[in-house]
PDB file of C-alpha atoms in Angstrom:
ATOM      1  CA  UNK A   9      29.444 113.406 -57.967  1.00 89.00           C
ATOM      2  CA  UNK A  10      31.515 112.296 -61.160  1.00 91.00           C
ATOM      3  CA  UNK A  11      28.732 113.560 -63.533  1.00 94.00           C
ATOM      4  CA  UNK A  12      28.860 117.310 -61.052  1.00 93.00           C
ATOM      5  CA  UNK A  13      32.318 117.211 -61.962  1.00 88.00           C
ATOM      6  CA  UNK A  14      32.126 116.791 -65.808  1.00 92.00           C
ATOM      7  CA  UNK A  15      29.470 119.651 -65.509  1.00 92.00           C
ATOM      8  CA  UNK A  16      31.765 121.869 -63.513  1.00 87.00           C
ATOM      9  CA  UNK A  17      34.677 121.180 -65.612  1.00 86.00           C
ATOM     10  CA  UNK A  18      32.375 122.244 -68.872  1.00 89.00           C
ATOM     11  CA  UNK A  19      31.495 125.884 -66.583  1.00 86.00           C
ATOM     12  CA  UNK A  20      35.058 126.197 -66.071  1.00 82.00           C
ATOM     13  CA  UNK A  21      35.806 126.344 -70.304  1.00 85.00           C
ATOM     14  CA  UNK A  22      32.986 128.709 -70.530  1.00 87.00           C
ATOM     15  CA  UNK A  23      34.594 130.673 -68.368  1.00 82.00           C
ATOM     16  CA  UNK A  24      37.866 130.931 -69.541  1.00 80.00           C
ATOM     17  CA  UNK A  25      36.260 131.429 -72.928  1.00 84.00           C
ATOM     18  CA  UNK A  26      35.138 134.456 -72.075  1.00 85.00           C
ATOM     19  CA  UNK A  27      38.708 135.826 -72.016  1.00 77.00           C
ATOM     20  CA  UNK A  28      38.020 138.056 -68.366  1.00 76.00           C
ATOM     21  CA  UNK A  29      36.578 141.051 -69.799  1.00 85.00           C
ATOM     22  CA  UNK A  30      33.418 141.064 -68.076  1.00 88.00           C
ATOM     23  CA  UNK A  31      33.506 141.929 -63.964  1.00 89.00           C
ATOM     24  CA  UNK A  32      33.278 138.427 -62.057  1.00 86.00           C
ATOM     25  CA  UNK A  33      30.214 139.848 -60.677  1.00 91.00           C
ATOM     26  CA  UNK A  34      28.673 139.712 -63.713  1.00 92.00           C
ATOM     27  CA  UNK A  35      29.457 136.608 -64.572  1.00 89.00           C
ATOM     28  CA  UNK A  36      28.360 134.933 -61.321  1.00 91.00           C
ATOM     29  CA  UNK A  37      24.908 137.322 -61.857  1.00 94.00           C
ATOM     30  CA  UNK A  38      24.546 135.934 -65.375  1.00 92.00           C
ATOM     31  CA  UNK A  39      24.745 132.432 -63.994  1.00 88.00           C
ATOM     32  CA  UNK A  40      22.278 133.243 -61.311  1.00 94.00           C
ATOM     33  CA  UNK A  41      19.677 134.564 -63.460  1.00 95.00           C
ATOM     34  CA  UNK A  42      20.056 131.265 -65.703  1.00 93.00           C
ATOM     35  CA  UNK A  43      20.053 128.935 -62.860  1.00 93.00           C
ATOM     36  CA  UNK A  44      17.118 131.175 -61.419  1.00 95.00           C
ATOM     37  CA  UNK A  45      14.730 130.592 -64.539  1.00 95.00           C
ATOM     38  CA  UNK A  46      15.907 126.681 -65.484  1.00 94.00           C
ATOM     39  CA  UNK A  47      15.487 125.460 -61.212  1.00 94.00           C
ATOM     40  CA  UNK A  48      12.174 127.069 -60.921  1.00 95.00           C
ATOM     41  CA  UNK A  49      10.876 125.727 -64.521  1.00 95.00           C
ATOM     42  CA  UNK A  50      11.852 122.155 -63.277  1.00 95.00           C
ATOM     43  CA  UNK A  51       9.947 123.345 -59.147  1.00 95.00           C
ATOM     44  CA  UNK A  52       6.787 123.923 -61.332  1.00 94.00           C
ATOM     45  CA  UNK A  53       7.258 120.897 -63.633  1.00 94.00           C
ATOM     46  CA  UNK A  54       7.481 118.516 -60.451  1.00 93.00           C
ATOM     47  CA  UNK A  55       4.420 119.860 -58.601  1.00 93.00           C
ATOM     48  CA  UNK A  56       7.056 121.051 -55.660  1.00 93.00           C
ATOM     49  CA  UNK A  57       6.628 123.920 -52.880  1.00 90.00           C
ATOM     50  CA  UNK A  58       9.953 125.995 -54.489  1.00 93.00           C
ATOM     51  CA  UNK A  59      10.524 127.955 -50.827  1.00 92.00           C
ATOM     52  CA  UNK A  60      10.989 124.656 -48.571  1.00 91.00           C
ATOM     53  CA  UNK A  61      10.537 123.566 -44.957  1.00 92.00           C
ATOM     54  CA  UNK A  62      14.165 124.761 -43.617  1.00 93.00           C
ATOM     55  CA  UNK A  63      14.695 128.319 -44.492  1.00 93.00           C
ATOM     56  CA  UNK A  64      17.202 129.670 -42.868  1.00 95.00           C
ATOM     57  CA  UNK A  65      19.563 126.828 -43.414  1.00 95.00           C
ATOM     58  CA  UNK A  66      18.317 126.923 -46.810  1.00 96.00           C
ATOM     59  CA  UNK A  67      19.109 130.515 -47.231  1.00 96.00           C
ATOM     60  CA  UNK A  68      22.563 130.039 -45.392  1.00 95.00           C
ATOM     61  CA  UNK A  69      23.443 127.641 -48.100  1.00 94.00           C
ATOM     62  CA  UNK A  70      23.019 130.053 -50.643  1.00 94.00           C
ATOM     63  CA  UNK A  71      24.975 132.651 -49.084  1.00 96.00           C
ATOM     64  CA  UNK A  72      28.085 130.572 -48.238  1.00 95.00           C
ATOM     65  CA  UNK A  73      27.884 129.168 -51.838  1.00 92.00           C
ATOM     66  CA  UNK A  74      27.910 132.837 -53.336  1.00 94.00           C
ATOM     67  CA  UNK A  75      30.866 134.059 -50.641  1.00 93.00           C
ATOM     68  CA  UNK A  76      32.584 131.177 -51.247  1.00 91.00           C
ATOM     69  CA  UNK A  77      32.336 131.739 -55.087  1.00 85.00           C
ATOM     70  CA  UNK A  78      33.467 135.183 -54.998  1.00 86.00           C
ATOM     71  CA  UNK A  79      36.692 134.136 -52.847  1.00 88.00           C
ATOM     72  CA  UNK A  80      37.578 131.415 -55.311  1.00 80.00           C
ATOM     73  CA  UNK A  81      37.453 134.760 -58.007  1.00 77.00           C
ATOM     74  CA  UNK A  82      39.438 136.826 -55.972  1.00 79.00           C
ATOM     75  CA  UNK A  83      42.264 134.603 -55.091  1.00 79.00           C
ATOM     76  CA  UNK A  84      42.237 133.517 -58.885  1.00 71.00           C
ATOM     77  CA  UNK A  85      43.027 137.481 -59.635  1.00 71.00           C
ATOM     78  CA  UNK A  86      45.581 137.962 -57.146  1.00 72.00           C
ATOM     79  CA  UNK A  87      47.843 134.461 -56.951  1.00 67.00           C
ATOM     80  CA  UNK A  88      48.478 132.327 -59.560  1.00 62.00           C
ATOM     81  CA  UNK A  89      46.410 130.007 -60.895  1.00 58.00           C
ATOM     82  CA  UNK A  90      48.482 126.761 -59.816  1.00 58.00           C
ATOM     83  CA  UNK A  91      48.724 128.162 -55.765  1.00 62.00           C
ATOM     84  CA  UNK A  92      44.448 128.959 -56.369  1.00 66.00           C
ATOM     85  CA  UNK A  93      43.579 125.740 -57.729  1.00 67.00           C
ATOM     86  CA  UNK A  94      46.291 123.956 -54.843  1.00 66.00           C
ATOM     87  CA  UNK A  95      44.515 125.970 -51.900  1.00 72.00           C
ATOM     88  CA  UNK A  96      40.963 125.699 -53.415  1.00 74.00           C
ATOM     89  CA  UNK A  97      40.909 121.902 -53.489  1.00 71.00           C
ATOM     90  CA  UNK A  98      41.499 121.847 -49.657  1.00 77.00           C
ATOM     91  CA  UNK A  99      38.101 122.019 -49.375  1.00 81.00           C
ATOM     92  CA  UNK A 100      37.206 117.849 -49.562  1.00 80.00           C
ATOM     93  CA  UNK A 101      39.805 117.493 -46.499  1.00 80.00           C
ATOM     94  CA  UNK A 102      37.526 121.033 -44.644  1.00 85.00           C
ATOM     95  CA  UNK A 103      34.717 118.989 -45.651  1.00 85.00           C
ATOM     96  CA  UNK A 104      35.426 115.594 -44.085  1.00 82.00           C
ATOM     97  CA  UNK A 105      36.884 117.296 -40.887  1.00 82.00           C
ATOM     98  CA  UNK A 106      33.467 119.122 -40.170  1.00 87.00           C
ATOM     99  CA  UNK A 107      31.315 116.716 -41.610  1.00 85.00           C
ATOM    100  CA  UNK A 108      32.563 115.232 -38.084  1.00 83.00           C
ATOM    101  CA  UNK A 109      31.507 116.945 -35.696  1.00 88.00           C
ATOM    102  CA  UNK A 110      28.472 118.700 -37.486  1.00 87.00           C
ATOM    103  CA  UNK A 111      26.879 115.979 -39.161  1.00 85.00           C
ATOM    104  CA  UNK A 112      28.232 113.140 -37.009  1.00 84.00           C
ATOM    105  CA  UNK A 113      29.720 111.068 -40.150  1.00 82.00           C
ATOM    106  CA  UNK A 114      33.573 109.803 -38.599  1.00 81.00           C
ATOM    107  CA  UNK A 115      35.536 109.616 -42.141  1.00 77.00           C
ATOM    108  CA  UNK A 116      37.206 105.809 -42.047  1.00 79.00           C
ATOM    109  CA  UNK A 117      40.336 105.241 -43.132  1.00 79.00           C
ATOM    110  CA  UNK A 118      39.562 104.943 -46.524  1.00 79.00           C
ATOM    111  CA  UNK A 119      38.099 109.000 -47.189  1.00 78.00           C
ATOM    112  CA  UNK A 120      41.464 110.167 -45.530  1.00 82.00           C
ATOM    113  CA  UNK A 121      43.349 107.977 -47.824  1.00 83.00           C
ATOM    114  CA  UNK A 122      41.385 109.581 -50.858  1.00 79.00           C
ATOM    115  CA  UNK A 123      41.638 113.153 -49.550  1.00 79.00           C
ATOM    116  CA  UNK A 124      45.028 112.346 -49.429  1.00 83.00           C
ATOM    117  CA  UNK A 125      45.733 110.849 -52.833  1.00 82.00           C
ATOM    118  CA  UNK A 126      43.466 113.857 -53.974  1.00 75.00           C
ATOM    119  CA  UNK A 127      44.980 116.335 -52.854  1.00 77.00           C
ATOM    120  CA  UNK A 128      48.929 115.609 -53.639  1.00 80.00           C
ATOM    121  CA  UNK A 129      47.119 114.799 -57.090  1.00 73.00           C
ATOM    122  CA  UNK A 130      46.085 118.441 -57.280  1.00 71.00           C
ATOM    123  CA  UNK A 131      49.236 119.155 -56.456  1.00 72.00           C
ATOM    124  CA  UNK A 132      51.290 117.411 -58.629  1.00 72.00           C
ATOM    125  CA  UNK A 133      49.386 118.933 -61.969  1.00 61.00           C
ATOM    126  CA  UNK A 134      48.821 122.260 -60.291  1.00 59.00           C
ATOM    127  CA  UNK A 135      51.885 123.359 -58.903  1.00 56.00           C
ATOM    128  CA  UNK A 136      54.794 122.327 -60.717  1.00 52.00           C
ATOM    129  CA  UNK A 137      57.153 123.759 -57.630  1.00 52.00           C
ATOM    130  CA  UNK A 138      54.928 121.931 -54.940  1.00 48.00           C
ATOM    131  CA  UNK A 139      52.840 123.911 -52.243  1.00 47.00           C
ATOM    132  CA  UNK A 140      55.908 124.619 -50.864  1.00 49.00           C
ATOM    133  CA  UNK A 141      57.701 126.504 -53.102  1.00 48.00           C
ATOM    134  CA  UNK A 142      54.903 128.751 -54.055  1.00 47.00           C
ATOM    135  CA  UNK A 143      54.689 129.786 -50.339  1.00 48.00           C
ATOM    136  CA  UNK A 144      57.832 130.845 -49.950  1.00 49.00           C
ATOM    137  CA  UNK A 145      57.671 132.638 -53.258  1.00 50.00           C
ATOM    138  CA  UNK A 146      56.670 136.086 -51.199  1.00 52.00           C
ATOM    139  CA  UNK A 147      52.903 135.691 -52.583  1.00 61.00           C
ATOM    140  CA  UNK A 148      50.262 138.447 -51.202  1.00 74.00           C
ATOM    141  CA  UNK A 149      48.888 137.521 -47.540  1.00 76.00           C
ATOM    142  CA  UNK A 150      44.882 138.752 -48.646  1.00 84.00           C
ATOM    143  CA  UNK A 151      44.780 136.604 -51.781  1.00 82.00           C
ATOM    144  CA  UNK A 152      46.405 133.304 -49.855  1.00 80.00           C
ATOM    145  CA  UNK A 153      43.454 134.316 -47.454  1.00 86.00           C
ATOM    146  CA  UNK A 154      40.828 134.466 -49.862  1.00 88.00           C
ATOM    147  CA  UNK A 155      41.259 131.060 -51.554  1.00 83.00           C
ATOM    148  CA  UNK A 156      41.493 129.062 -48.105  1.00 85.00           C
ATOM    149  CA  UNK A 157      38.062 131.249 -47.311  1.00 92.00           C
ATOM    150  CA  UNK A 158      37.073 130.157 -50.419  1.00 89.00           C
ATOM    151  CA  UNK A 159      37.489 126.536 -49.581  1.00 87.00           C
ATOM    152  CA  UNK A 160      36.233 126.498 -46.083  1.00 92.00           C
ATOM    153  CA  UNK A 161      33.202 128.637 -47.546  1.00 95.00           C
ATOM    154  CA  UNK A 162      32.725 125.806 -49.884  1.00 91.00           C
ATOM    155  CA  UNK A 163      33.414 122.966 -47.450  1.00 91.00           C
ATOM    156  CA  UNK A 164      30.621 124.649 -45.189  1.00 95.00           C
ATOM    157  CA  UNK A 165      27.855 124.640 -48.127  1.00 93.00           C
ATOM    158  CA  UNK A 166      28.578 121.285 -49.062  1.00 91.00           C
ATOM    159  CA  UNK A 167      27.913 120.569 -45.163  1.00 93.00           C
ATOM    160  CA  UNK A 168      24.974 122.344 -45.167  1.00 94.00           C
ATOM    161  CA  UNK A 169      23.621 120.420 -48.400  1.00 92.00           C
ATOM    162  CA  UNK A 170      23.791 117.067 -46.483  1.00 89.00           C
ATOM    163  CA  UNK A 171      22.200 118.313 -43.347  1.00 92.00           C
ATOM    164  CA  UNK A 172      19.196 118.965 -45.502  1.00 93.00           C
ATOM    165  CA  UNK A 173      18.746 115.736 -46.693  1.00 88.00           C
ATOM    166  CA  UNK A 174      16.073 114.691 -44.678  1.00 86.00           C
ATOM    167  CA  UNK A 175      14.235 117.879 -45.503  1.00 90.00           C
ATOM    168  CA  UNK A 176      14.265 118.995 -48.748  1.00 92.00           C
ATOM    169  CA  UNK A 177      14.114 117.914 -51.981  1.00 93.00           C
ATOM    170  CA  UNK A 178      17.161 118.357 -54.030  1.00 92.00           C
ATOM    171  CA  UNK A 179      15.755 120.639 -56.578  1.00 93.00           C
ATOM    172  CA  UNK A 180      14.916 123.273 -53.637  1.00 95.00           C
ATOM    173  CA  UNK A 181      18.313 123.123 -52.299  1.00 94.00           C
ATOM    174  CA  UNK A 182      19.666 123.637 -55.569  1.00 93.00           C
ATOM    175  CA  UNK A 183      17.205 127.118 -56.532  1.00 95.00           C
ATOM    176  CA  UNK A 184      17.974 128.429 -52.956  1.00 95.00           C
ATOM    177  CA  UNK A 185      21.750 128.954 -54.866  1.00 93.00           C
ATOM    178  CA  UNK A 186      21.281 131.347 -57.235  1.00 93.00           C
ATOM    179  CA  UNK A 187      18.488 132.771 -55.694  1.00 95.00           C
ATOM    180  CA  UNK A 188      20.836 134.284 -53.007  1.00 96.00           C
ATOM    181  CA  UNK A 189      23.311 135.047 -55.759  1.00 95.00           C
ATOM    182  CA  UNK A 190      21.104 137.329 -57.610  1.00 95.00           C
ATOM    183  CA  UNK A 191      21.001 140.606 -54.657  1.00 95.00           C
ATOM    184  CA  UNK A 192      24.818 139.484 -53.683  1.00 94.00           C
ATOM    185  CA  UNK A 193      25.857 140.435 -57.225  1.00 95.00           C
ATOM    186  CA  UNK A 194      23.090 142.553 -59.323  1.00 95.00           C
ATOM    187  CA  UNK A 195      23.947 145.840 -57.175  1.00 95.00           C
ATOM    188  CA  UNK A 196      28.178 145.371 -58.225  1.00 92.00           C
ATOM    189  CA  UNK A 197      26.890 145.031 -61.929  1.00 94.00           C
ATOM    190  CA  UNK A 198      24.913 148.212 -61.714  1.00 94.00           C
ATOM    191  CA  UNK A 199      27.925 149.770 -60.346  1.00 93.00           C
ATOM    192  CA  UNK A 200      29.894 148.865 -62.969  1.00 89.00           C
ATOM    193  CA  UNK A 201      28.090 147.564 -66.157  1.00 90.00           C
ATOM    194  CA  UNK A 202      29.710 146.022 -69.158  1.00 93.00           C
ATOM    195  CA  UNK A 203      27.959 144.707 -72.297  1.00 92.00           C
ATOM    196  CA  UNK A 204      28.508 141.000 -73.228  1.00 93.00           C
ATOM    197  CA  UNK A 205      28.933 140.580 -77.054  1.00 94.00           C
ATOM    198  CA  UNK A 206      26.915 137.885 -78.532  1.00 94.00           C
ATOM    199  CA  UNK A 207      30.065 135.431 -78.416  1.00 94.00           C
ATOM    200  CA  UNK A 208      30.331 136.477 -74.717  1.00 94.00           C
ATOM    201  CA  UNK A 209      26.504 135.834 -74.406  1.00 94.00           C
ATOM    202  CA  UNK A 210      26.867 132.603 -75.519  1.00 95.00           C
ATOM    203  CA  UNK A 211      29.696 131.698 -73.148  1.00 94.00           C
ATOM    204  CA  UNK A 212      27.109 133.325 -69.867  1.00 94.00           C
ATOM    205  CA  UNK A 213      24.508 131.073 -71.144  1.00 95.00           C
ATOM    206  CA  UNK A 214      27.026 127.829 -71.686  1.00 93.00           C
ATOM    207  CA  UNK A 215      28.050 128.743 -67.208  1.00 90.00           C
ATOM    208  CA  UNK A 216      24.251 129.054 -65.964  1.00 92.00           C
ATOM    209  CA  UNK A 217      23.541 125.997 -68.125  1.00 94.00           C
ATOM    210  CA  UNK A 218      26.236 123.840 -66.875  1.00 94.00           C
ATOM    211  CA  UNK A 219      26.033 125.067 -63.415  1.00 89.00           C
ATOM    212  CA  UNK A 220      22.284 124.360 -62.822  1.00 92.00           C
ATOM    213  CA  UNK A 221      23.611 120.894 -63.735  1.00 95.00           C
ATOM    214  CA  UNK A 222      26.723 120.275 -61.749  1.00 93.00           C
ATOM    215  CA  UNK A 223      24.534 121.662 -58.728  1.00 91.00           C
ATOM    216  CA  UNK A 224      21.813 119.205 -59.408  1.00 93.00           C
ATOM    217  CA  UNK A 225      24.216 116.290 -59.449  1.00 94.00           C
ATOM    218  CA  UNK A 226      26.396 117.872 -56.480  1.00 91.00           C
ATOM    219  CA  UNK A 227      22.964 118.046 -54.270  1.00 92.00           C
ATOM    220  CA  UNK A 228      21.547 114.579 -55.552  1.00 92.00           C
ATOM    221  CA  UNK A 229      25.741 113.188 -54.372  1.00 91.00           C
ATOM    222  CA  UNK A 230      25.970 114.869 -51.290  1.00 89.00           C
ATOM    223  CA  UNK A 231      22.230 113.679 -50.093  1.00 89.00           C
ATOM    224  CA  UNK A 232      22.964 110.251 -50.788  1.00 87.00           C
ATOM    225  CA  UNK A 233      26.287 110.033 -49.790  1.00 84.00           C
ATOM    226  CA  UNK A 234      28.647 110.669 -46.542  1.00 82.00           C
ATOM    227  CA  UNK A 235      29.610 114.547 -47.295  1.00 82.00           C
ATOM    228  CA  UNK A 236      33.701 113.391 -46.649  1.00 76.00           C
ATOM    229  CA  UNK A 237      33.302 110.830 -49.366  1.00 79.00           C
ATOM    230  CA  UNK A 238      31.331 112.598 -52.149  1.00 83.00           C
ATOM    231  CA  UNK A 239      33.211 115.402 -52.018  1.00 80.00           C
ATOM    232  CA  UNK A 240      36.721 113.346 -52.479  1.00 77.00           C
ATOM    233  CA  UNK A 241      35.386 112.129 -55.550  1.00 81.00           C
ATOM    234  CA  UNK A 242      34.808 115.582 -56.825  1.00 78.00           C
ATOM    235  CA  UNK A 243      38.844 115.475 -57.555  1.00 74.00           C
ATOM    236  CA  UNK A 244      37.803 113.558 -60.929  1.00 79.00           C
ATOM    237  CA  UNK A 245      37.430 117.384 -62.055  1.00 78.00           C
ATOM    238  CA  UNK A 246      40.969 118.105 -62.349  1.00 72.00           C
ATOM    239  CA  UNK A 247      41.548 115.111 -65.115  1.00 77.00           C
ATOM    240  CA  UNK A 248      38.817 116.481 -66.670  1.00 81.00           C
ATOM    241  CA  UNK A 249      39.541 120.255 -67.020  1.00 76.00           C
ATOM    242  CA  UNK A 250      43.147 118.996 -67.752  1.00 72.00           C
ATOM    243  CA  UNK A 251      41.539 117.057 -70.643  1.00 79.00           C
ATOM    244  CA  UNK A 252      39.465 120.549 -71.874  1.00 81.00           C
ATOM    245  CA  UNK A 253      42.534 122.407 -71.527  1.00 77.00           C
ATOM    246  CA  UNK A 254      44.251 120.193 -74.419  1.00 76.00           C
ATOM    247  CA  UNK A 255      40.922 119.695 -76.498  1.00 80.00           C
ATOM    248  CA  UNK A 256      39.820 123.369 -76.309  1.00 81.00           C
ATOM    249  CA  UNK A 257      42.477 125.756 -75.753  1.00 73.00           C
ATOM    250  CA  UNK A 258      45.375 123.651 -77.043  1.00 76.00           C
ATOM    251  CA  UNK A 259      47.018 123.888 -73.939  1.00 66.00           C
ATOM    252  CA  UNK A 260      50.226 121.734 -73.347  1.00 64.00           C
ATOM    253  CA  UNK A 261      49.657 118.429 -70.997  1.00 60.00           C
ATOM    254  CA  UNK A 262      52.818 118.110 -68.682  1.00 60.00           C
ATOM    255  CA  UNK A 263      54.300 115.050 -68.076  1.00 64.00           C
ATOM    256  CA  UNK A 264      53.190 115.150 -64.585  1.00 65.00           C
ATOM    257  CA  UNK A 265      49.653 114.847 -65.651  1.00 62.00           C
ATOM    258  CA  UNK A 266      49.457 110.891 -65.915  1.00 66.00           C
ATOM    259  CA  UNK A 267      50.730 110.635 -62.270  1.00 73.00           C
ATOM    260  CA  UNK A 268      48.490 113.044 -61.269  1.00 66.00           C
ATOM    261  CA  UNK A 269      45.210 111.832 -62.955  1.00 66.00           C
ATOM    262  CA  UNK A 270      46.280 108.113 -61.339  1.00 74.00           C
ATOM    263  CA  UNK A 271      46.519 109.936 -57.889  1.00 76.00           C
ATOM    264  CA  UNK A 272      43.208 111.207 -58.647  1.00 68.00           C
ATOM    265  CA  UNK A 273      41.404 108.027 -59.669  1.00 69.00           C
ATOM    266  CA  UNK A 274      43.073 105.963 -56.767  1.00 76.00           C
ATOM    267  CA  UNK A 275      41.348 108.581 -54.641  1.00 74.00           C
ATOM    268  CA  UNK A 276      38.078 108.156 -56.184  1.00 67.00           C
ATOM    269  CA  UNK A 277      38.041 104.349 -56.127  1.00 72.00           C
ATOM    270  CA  UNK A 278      38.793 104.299 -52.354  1.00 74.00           C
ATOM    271  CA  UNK A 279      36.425 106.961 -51.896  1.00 68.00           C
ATOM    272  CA  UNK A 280      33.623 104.708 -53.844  1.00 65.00           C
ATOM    273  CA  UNK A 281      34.852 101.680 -51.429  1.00 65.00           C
ATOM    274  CA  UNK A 282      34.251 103.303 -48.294  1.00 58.00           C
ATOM    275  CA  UNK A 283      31.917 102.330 -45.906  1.00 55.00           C
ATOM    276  CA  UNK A 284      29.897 105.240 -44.451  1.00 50.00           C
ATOM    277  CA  UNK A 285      30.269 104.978 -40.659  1.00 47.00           C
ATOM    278  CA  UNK A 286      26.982 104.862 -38.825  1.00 45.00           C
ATOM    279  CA  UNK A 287      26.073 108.204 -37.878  1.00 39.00           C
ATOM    280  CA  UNK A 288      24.644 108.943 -33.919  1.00 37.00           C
ATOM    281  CA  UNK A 289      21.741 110.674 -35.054  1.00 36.00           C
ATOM    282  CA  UNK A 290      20.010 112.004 -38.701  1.00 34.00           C
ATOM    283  CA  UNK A 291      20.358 115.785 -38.825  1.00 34.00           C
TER     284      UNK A 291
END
């Protein structure tokens, strides 16, 4: 889960290097297409049936990843990006609460303390006004709606990755992704086509690339872990894109940020501590 977050984290400089020109669709199609070609290279290299045992959950996994991906884009365009990246990381605490009753893994004490500490971590780098002022700050009602979809559409993939633990191999999991990205975005780009530069090439590449491998770890986490406590680890990403921010872009580092990245690695050392309840039955 630490090492999906590095590789998310590395996505998340390619895409700001790319300075929005391109359509989001074409950015998550670009992506796609890479993670299309490297997932089934590595299917072929380890001898494995690439269309699984589960489809439709398989193909339901894909489809909440891409919705979910396009709502994180949307609310990114129409709030700012402190309120996005607040509402986005809800998606740990949407994750333990239907991990619950879907998967049967009861969060201890310990994964609400880290979605906790996580989340008012978030906070504290994210929004310098707290959650609270930016809702009263008369922000638009269908953006607000589009980032919590975006978490709960998240929260729900990440679900559906653990529920197929028992019946697919990782690398499946992980091509079923893209695979449903590619018709959820190719017909936007023809609709509106823009040519990347070779600069903006290499930035498309630099996303698929670091997405097939934050997916691979994310999959490999979430099969081998309670889904409430991998994904409150994932917080270590905010440190980390922090840390890009300075190195990369030269962006300023708040004062805020040490209590924020302590907040966040208190949440992942509790998370790491837990002790997965016993679940009732193996989905």
């Amino acid at each position: 889960m630490v090492a999906s977050a590095l590789a998310f984290s590395l996505m998340g400089v390619c895409v700001k290097a790319l300075g929005g020109r391109l359509p989001v669709a074409e950015v998550v199609l670009a992506r796609a297409v890479v993670s299309v070609l490297i997932s089934w290279w590595m299917l072929r290299r380890a001898g494995l049936h690439p269309w699984g045992q589960r489809r439709r959950l398989l193909v339901g996994r894909g489809i909440l990843g891409t919705a979910g991906l396009y709502c994180v884009y949307l609310a990114l365009i129409g709030l700012p990006l402190a309120v996005a990246t607040v509402l986005q990381y809800l998606h740990p605490t949407f994750t333990a609460l239907l991990a619950w009753p879907l998967l049967a893994e009861k969060p201890g004490w310990r994964v609400w303390g880290a979605v906790l500490l996580g989340f008012l971590g978030v906070v504290v780098l994210a929004a310098p006004g707290g959650v609270g002022a930016a809702a009263g700050a008369g922000l638009p009602a269908l953006p607000l709606l589009f980032a919590l979809a975006g978490a709960l559409l998240s929260a729900l993939a990440y679900v559906s990755v653990r529920a197929l633990r028992s019946s697919e191999h990782p690398l499946v999991v992980v091509f079923y992704f893209p695979l449903m990205a590619l018709p959820l975005s190719l017909p936007l780009v023809l609709l509106w086509p823009v040519a990347p530069t070779v600069a903006e090439f290499g930035w498309l590449l630099g996303v698929g690339v670091f997405t097939q491998l934050g997916q691979i770890a994310l999959t490999y986490g979430l099969m081998g872990m309670a889904a409430a406590r991998a994904t409150a680890i994932s917080y270590v990403q905010v440190p980390f894109s922090a840390l890009w921010g300075v190195w990369w872009f030269g962006e300023a580092v708040p004062a805020r940020a040490g209590l924020s990245a302590l907040l966040v690695l208190l949440a992942t050392l509790l998370s790491l501590r837990a002790r997965p309840a016993p679940a009732a039955s193996d989905p």
